[in-house]
JSON list of C-alpha atoms in Angstrom, two decimals:
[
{"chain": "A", "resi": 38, "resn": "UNK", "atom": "CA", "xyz": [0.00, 0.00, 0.00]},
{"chain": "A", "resi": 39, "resn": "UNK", "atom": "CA", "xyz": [2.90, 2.05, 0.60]},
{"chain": "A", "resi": 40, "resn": "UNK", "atom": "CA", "xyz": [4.02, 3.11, -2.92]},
{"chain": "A", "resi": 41, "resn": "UNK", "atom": "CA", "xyz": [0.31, 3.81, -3.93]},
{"chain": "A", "resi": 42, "resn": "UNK", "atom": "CA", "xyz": [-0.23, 6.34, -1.00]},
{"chain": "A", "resi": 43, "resn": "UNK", "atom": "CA", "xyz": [3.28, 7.91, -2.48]},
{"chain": "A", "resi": 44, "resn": "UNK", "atom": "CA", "xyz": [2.13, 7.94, -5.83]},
{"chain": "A", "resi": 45, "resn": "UNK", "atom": "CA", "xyz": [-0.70, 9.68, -4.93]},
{"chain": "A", "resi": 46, "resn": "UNK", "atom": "CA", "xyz": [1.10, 11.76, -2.51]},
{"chain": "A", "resi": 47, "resn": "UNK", "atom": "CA", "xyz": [3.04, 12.87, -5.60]},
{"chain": "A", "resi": 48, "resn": "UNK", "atom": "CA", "xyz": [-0.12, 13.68, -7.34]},
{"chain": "A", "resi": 49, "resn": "UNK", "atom": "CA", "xyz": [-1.60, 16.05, -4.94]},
{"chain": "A", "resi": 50, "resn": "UNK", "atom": "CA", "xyz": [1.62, 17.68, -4.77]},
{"chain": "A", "resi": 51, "resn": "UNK", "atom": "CA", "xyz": [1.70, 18.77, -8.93]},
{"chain": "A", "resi": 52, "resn": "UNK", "atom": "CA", "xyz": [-1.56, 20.72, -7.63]},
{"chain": "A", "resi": 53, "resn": "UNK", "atom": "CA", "xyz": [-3.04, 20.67, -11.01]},
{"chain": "A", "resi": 54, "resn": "UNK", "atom": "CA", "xyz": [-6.74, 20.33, -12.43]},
{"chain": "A", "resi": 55, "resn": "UNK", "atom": "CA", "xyz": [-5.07, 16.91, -13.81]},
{"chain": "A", "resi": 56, "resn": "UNK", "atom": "CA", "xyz": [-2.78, 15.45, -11.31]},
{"chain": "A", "resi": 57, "resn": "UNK", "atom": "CA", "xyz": [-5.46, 16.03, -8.83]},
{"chain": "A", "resi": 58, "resn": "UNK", "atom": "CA", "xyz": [-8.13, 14.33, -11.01]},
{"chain": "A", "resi": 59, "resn": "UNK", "atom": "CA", "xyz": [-6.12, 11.32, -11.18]},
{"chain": "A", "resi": 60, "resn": "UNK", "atom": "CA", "xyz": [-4.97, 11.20, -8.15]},
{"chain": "A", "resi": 61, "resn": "UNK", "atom": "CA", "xyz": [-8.77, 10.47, -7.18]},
{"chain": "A", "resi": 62, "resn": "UNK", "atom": "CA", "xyz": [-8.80, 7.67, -9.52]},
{"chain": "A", "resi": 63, "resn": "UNK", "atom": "CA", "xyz": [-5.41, 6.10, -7.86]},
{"chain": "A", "resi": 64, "resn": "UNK", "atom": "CA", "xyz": [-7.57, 6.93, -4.43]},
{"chain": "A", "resi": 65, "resn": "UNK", "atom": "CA", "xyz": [-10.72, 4.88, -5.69]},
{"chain": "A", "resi": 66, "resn": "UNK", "atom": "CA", "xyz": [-8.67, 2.17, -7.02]},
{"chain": "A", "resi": 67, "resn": "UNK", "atom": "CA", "xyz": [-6.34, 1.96, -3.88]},
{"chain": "A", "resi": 68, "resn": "UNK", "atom": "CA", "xyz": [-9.95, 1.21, -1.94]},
{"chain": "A", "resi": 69, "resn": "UNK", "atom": "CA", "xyz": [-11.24, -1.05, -4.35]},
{"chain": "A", "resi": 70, "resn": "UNK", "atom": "CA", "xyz": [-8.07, -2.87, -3.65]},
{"chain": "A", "resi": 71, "resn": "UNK", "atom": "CA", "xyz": [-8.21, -2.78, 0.30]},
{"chain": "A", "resi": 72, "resn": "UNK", "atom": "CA", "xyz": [-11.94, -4.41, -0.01]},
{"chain": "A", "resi": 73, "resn": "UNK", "atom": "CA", "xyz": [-11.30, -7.03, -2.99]},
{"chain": "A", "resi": 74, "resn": "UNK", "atom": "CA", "xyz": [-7.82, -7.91, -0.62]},
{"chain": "A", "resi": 75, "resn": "UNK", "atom": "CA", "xyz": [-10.14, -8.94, 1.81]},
{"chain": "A", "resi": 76, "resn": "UNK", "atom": "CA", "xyz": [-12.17, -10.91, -0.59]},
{"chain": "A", "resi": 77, "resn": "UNK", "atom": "CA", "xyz": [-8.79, -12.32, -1.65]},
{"chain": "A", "resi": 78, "resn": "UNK", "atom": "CA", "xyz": [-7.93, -13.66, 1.93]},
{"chain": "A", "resi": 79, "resn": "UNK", "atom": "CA", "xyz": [-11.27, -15.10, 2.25]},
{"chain": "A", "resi": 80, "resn": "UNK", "atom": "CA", "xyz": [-12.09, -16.99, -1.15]},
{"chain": "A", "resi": 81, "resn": "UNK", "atom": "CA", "xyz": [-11.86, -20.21, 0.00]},
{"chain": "A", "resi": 82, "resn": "UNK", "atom": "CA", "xyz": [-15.10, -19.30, 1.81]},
{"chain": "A", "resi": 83, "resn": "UNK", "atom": "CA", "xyz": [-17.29, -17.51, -0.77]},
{"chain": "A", "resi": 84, "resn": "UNK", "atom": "CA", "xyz": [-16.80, -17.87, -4.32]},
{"chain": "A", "resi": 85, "resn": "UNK", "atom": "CA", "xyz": [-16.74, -15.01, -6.85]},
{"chain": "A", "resi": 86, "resn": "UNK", "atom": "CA", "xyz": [-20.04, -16.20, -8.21]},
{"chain": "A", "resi": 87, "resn": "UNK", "atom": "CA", "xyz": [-21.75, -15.81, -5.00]},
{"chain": "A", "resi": 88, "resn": "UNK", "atom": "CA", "xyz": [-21.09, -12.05, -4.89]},
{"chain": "A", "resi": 89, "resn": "UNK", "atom": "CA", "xyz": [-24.61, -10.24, -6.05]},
{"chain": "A", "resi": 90, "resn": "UNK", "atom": "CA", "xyz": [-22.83, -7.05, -6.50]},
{"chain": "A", "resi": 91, "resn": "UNK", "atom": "CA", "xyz": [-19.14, -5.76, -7.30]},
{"chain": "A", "resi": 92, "resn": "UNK", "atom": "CA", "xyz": [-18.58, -2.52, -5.81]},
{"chain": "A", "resi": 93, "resn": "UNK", "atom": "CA", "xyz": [-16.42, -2.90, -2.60]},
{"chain": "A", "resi": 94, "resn": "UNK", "atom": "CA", "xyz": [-18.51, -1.94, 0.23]},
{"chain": "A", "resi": 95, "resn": "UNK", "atom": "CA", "xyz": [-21.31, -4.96, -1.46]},
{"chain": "A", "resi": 96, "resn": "UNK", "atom": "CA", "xyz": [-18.20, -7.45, -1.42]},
{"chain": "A", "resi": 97, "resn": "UNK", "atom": "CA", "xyz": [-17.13, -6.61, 1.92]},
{"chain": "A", "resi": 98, "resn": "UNK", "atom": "CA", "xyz": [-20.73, -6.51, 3.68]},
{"chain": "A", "resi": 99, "resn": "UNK", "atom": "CA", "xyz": [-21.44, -9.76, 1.83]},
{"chain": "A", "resi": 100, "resn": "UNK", "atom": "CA", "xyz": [-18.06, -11.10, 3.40]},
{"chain": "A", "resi": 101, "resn": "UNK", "atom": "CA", "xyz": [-19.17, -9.84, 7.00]},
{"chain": "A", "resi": 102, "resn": "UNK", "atom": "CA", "xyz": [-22.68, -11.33, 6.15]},
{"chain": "A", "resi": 103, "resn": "UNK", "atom": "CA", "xyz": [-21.84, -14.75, 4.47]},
{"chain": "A", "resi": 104, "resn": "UNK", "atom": "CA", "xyz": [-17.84, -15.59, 5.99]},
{"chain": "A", "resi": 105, "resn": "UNK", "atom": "CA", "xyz": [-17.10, -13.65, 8.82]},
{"chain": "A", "resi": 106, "resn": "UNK", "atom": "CA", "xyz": [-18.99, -11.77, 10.76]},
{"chain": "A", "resi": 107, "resn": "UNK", "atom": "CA", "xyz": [-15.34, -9.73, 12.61]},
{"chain": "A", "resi": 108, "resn": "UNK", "atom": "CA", "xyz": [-14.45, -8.94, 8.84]},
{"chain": "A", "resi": 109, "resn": "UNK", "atom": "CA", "xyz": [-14.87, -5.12, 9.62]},
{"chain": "A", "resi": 110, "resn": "UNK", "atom": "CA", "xyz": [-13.05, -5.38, 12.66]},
{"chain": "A", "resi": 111, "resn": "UNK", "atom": "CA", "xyz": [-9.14, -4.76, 13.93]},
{"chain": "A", "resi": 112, "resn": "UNK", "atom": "CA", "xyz": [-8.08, -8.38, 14.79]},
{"chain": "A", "resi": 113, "resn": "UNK", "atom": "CA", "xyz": [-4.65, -8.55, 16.82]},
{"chain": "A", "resi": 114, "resn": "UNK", "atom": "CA", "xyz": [-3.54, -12.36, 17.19]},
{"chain": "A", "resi": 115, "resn": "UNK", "atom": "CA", "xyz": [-1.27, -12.50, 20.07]},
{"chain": "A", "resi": 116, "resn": "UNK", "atom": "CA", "xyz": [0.47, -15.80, 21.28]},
{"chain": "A", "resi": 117, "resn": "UNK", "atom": "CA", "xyz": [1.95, -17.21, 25.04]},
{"chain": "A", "resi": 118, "resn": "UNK", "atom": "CA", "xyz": [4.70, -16.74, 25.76]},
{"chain": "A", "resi": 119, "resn": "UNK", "atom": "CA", "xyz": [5.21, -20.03, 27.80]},
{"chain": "A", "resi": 120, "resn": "UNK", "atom": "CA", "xyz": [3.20, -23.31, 27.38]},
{"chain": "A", "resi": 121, "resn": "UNK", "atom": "CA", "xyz": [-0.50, -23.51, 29.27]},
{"chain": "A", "resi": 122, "resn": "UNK", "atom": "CA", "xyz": [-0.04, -24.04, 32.95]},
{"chain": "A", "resi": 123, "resn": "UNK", "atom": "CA", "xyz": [-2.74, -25.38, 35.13]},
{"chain": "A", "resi": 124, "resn": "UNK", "atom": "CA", "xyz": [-4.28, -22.78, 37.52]},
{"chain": "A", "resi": 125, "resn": "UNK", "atom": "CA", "xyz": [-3.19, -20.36, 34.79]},
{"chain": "A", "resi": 126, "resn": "UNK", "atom": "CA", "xyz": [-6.08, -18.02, 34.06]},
{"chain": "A", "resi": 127, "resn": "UNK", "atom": "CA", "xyz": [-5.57, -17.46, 30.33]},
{"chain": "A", "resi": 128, "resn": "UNK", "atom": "CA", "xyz": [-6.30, -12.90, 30.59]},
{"chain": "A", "resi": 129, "resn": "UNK", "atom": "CA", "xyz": [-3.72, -13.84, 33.31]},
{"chain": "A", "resi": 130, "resn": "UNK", "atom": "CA", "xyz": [-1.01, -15.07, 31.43]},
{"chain": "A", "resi": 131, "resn": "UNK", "atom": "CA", "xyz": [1.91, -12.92, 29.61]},
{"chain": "A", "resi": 132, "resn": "UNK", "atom": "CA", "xyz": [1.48, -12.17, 25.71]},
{"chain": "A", "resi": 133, "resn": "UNK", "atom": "CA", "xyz": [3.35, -11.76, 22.38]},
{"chain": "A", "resi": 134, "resn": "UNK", "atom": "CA", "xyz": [1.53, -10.03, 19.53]},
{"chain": "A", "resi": 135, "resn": "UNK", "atom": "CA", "xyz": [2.09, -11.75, 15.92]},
{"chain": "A", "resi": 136, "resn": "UNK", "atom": "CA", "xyz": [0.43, -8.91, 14.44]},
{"chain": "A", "resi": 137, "resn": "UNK", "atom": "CA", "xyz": [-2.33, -7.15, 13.40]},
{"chain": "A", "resi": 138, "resn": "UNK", "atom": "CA", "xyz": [-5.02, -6.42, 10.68]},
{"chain": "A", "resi": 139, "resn": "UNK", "atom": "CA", "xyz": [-6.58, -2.75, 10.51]},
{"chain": "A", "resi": 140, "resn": "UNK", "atom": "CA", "xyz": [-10.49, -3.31, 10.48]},
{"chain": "A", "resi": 141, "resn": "UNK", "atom": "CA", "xyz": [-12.35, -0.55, 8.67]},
{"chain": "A", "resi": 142, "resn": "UNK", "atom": "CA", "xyz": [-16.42, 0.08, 8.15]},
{"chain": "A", "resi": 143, "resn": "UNK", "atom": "CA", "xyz": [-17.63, -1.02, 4.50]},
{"chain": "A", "resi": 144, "resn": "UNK", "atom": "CA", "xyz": [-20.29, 1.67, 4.67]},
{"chain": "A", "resi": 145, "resn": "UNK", "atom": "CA", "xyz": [-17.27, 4.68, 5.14]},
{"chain": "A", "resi": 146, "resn": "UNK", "atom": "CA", "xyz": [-15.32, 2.81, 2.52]},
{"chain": "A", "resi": 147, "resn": "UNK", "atom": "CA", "xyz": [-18.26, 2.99, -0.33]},
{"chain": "A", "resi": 148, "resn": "UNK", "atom": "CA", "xyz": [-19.08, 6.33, 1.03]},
{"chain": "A", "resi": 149, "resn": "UNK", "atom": "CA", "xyz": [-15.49, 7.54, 0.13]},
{"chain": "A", "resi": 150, "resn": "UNK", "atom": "CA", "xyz": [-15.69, 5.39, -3.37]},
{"chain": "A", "resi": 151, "resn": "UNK", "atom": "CA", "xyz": [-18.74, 7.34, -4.31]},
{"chain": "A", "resi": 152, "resn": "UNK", "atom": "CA", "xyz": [-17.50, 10.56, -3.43]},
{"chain": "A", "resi": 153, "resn": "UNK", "atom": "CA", "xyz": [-14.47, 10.65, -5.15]},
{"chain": "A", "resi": 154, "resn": "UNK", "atom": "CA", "xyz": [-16.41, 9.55, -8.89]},
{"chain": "A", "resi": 155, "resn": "UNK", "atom": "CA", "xyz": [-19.37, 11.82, -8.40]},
{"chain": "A", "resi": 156, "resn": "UNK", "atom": "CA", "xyz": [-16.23, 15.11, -7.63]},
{"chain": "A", "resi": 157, "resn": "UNK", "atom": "CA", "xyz": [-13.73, 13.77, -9.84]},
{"chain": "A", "resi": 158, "resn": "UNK", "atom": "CA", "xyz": [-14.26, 11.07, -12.42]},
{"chain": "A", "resi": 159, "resn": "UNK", "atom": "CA", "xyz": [-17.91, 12.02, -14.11]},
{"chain": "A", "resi": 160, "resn": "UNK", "atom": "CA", "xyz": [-18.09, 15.30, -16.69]},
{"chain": "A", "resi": 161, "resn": "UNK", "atom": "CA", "xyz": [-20.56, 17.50, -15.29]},
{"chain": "A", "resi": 162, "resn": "UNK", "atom": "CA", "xyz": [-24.01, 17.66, -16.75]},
{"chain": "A", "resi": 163, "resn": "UNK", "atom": "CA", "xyz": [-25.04, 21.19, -17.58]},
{"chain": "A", "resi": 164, "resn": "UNK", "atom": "CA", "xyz": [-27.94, 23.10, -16.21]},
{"chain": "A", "resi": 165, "resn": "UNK", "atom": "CA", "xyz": [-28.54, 25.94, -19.46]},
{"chain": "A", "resi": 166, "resn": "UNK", "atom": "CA", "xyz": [-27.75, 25.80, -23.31]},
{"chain": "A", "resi": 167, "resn": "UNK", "atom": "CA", "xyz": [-25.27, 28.33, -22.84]},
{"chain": "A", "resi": 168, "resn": "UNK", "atom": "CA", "xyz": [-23.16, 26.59, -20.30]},
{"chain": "A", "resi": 169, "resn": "UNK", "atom": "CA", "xyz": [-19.76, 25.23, -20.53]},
{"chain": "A", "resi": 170, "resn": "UNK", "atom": "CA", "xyz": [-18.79, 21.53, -19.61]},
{"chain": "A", "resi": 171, "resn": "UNK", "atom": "CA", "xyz": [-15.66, 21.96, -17.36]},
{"chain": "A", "resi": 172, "resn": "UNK", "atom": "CA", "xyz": [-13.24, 19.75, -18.34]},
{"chain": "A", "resi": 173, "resn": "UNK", "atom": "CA", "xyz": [-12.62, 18.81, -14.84]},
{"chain": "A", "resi": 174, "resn": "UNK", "atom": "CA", "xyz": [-14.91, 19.13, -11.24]},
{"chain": "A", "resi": 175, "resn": "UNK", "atom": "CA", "xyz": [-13.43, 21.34, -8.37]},
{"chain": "A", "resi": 176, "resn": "UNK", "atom": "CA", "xyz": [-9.80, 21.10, -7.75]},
{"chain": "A", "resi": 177, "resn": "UNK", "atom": "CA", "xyz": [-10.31, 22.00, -3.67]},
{"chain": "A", "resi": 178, "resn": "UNK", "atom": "CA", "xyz": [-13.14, 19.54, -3.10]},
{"chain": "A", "resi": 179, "resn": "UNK", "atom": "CA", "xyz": [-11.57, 17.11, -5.03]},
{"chain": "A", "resi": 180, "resn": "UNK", "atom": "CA", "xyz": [-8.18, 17.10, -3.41]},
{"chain": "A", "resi": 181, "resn": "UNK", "atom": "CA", "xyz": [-9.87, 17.20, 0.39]},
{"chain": "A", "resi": 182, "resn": "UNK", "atom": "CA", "xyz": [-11.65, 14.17, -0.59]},
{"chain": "A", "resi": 183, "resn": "UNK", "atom": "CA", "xyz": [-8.05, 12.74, -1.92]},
{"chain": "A", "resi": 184, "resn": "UNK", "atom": "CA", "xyz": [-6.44, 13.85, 1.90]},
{"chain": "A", "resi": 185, "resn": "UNK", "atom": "CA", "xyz": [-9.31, 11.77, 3.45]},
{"chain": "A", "resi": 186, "resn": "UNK", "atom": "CA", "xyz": [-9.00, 8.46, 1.44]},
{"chain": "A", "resi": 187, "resn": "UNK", "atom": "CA", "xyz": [-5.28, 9.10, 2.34]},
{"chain": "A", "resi": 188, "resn": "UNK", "atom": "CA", "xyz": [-5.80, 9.33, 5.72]},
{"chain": "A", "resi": 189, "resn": "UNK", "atom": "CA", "xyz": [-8.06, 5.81, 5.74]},
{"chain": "A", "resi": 190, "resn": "UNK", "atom": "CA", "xyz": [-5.20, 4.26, 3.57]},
{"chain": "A", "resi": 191, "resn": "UNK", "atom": "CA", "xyz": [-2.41, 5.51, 6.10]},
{"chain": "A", "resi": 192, "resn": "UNK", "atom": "CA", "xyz": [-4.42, 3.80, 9.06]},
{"chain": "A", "resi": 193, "resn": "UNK", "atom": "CA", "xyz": [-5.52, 0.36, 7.18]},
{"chain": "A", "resi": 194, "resn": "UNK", "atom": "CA", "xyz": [-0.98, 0.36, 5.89]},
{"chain": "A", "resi": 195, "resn": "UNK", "atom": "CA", "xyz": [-0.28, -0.09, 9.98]},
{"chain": "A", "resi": 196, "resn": "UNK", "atom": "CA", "xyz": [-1.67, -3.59, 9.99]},
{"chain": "A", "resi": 197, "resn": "UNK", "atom": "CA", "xyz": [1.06, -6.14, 9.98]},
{"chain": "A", "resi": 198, "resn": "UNK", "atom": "CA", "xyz": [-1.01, -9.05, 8.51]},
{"chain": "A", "resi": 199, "resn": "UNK", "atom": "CA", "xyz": [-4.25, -10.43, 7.40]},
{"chain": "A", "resi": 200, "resn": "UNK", "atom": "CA", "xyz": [-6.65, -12.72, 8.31]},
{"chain": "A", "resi": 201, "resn": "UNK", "atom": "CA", "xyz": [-8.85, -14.97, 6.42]},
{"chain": "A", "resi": 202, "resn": "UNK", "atom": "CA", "xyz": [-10.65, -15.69, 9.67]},
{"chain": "A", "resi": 203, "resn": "UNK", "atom": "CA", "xyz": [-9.37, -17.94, 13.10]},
{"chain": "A", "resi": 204, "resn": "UNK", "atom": "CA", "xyz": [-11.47, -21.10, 14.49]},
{"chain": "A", "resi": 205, "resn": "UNK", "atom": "CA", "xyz": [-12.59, -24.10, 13.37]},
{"chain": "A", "resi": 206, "resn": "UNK", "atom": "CA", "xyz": [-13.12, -24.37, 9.94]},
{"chain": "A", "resi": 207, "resn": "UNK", "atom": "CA", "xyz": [-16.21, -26.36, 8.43]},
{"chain": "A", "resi": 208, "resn": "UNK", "atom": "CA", "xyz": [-16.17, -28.28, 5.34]},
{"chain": "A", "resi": 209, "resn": "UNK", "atom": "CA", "xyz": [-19.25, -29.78, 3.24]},
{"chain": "A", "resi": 210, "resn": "UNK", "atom": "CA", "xyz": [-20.06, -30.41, -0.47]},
{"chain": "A", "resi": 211, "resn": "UNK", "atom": "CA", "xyz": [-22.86, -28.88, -2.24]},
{"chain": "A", "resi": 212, "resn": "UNK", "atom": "CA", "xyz": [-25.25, -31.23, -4.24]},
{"chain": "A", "resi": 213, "resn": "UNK", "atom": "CA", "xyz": [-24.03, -29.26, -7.53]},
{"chain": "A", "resi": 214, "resn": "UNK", "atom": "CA", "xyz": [-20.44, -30.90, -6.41]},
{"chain": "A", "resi": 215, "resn": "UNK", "atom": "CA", "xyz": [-18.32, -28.11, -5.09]},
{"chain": "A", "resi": 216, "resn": "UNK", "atom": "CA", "xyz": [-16.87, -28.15, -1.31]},
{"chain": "A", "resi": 217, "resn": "UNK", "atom": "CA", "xyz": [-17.69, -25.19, 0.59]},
{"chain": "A", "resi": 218, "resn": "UNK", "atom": "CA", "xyz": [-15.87, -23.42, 3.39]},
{"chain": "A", "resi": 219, "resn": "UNK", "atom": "CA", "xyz": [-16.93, -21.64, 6.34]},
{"chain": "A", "resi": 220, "resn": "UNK", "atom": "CA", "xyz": [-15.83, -21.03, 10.43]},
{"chain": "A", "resi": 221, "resn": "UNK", "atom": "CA", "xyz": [-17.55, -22.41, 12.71]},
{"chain": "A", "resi": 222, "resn": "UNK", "atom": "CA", "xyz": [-20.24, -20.49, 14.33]},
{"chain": "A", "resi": 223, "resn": "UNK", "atom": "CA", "xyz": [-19.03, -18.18, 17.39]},
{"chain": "A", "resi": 224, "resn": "UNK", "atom": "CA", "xyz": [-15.32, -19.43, 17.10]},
{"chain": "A", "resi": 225, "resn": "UNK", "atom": "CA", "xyz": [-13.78, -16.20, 16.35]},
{"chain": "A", "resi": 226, "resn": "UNK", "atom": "CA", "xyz": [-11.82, -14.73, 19.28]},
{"chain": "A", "resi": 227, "resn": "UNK", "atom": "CA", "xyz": [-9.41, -12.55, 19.99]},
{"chain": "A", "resi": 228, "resn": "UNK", "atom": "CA", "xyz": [-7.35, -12.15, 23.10]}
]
């Protein structure tokens, strides 16, 4: 993710009608990519065909809804640091994280999407005869709507690894032949 918030970075910092207007594109892309990742992680569990709609906020809620229900959620997996004792109270034993992967809300995330095509990526309809089509939208809006899909990036970059879900996984075979996937109900933790 690093080199795409960079690139874009770079974008915003040419300051022109342009640059700007593409640097919304890299934006949109760079959160398509953080939700179809996700999907990514997790296709053993859903397949593409099962996906009713595309856009990433639909693949992610239909992740949350159909795989994992934590999906949205920061997820730290932390080990012992010394084999189970008994008497041991497990909150009272001492901890090593393994890492960490940065939840974020699929609502926000489509919100953001949406934003940046309806400022940036759509020629403007006119209202009169006698008006001109710009050939690009606002430069300010569009570049403060850049800085916040930056800022989300920046945040989801901290996570040190990804999940595609912890527990006991279930296994069956559909009657048109394929195995499916899924966690077991309520085995999801963290610690």
């Amino acid at each position: 993710m690093d080199p795409v918030i960079k690139h874009i970075d770079a974008l915003l910092d040419e300051d022109t009608d342009q640059s700007v207007t593409y640097a919304a594109l890299e934006a949109r892309l760079a959160l398509e990519r953080v939700c179809y990742d996700r999907f990514r992680q997790r296709h053993d569990y859903i397949s593409h065909e099962q996906l009713r709609r595309w856009q990433p906020g639909a693949v992610v809620n239909m992740l949350i809804k159909e795989v994992n229900e934590h999906l949205g959620k920061t997820l730290t997996l932390s080990i012992s640091k010394s084999p189970i004792a008994p008497g041991v109270k497990l909150e009272d034993d001492e901890y090593m994280e393994v890492g960490t992967e940065i939840g974020f809300n699929p609502q926000n995330i489509a919100k953001l999407w949406n934003a940046l095509a309806k400022l940036a990526l759509y020629a403007h309809l006119s209202e009169h005869r006698n008006d001109a089509i710009p050939a690009y939208g606002d430069r300010p809006r569009i570049r403060a709507k850049v800085e916040e899909v930056q800022a989300e990036l920046r945040r989801l970059a901290k996570g040190t690894m990804t999940f595609s879900g912890l527990g006991e996984e279930v296994k069956f075979e559909c009657s048109c032949g394929e195995l499916n996937k899924r966690r077991a109900t309520g085995s999801t933790s963290t610690v």
